[in-house]
Phi, psi and omega in degrees: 000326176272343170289307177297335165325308211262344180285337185291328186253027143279315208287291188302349156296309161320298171316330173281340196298304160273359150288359203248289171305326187296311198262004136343306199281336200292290199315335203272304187313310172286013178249327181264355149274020179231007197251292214276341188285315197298287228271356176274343179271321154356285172268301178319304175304332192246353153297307156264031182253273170000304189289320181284311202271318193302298206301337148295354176234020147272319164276032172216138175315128191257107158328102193269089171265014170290119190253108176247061160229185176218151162240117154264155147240166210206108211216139180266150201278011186258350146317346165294324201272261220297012155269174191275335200195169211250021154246021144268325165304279197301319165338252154017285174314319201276289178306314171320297182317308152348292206279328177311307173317306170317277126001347190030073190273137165291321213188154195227136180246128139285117213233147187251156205265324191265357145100018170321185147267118162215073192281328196232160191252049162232164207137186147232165157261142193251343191160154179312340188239030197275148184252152150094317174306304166314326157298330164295269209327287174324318205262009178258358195245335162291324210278331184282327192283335192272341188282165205266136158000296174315335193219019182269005115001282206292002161276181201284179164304147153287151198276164193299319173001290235254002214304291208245003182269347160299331182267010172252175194284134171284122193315337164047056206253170197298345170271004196233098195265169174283145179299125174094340159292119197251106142308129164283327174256150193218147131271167193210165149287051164357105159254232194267110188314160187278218178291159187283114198092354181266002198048204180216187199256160172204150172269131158242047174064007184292173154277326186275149153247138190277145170260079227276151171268347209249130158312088185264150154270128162339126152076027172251138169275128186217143174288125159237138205260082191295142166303177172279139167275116213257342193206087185297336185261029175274140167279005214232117158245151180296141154185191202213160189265128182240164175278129162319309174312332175266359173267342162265356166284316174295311190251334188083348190272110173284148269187324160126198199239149131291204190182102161241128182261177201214113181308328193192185201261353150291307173348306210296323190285327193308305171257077169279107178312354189251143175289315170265005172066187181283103173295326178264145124225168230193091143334099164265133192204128189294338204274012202270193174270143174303145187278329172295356172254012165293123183227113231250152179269175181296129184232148159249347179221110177242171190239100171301126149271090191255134174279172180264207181294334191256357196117148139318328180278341175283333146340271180326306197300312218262303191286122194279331139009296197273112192292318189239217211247342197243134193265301172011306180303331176302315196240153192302324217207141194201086169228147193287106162256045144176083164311140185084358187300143233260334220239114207268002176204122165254120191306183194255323164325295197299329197276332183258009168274327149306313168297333190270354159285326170274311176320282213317344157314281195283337176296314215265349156314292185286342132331316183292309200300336186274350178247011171050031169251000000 
């Protein structure tokens, strides 16, 4: 009797036993449809936020931070010639530089008034009444102030040129970054390439060296675009190579000036790096119209024009290129921009932070009216 007793309160344990696990298993189920109902609830909410943000920004006006115009200038390198010494010479180069930054000049052209070949920045200036040198100088003395600090190290010894350009003021344009500072665009150094398909590496003043997708030669300069960093304790950071040109198209963002030289002063319209050459150009001259009556039209490439010691017309004079005589005919616009002046001669440094101060008024005009707002 008692053996039967006790099998009876097995059978019934057991029976709590299998009632336990089932509803164990009931409850895990009804918890991962209340897992999975939550996360649909979620996704829906975040469906419909999404759905909520594009339809606010298809009814609010899209906003263009895109700059699709370029302003060059264009001065002759014999302005050099007329200091005494050769840290008034780097001086001199060093203010140019300054104010074309200031102004967000695309491209600074320098052109020789005596008609050399000067295509290229090798060479030395050998002396003041040397022809033709000044223009290697001036424009070897811009192209270093515009590369950024960090990284002009990674070039050769500096040329007799360059004797006196550590001591002029940095130009400090939005690419020549600061300790501590974080940027999505860097200029680098191309350094010494990897494995064949692996790109290669460049110093961006960084502690990390960036890993490029594109294969370079050692010492060619390049805009680099950095990835998001996915792993902070990689010694390596990503990043892809961009055009400097597309970041002030795209972004708005300036970016610093080129530097080109120009045998004479046809040249300069001749050889325009734009495909459609300068739809604008613009004369400074005291014998020219006053700039307050000026009403400059929608432009995509315009061109500043600066004399030397004698004028523009000694320019006009000098290039056998050119038929005629009068330079006023070279350009859409051939004006005294600063009339009335105190002074019986304005240095060409002084003409051009005036002109691009009195211009930017009538450029940002003549902007609105080509973007139709």
């Amino acid at each position: 009797m008692a053996e039967k007793s006790q099998a009876k309160r097995l059978r019934v344990g057991e029976d709590r036993t299998m009632d336990w696990r089932k509803w164990k298993q009931e409850k895990k189920k009804e918890k991962k449809k209340w897992k999975e109902l939550k996360l649909l609830r979620r996704l829906e909410k975040k469906m419909m936020q999404e759905v909520a943000e594009k339809q606010k920004e298809e009814a609010e006006p899209i906003e263009d931070k895109g700059c699709n115009y370029t302003v060059s200038v264009a001065l002759p390198g014999s302005i050099l010639s007329n200091t005494q010494s050769a840290e008034l010479r780097t001086y001199l180069a060093g203010q140019i530089a300054r104010i074309c930054v200031i102004f967000c000049m695309d491209e600074i052209v320098v052109f020789d008034e005596q008609g050399e070949d000067a295509k290229t920045v090798e060479g030395e200036f050998e002396g003041i009444k040397k022809r033709g040198q000044a223009c290697v100088q001036l424009a070897r003395i811009l192209q270093y102030l515009e590369c950024p600090q960090y990284i002009r190290k990674s070039f050769p010894p500096k040329h007799q040129d360059l004797q006196f350009a550590g001591l002029l003021n940095p130009l400090d344009s939005p690419h020549h970054v600061w300790i501590g500072e974080e940027l999505e665009y860097w200029e680098g150094v191309a350094l010494s390439p990897t494995k064949p398909g692996r790109g290669s590496f460049v110093n961006c003043g960084m502690q990390k060296k960036v890993q490029i997708d594109k294969q370079l030669e050692a010492g060619l300069c390049v805009t680099v675009r950095l990835n998001p960093q996915k792993n902070p304790e990689s010694q390596t950071q990503k990043g892809v190579v961009v055009s400097s040109h597309q970041l002030r198209t795209a972004s708005g963002l300036y970016w610093g000036y080129s530097v080109c030289l120009a045998s004479c002063l046809s040249v300069v319209f001749a050889e325009s790096p734009y495909k459609e050459g300068y739809d604008l150009s613009i004369g400074t001259s005291e014998r020219g119209t006053s700039v307050d009556q000026a009403t400059l039209p929608p432009f995509r490439h315009a061109l500043i024009v600066f004399g030397g010691l004698q004028g523009l017309e000694a320019s006009v004079d000098m290039d056998l290129n050119l038929e005629v005589t009068d330079p006023s005919t070279l350009f859409d616009f051939y004006l005294n921009t600063c009339p009335g002046k105190g002074s019986r001669i304005i240095r060409t440094e002084e003409a051009i932070l005036i002109s691009l101060s009195v211009l930017r008024p009538h450029i940002s005009e003549a902007v609105k009216k080509g973007s139709g707002l």
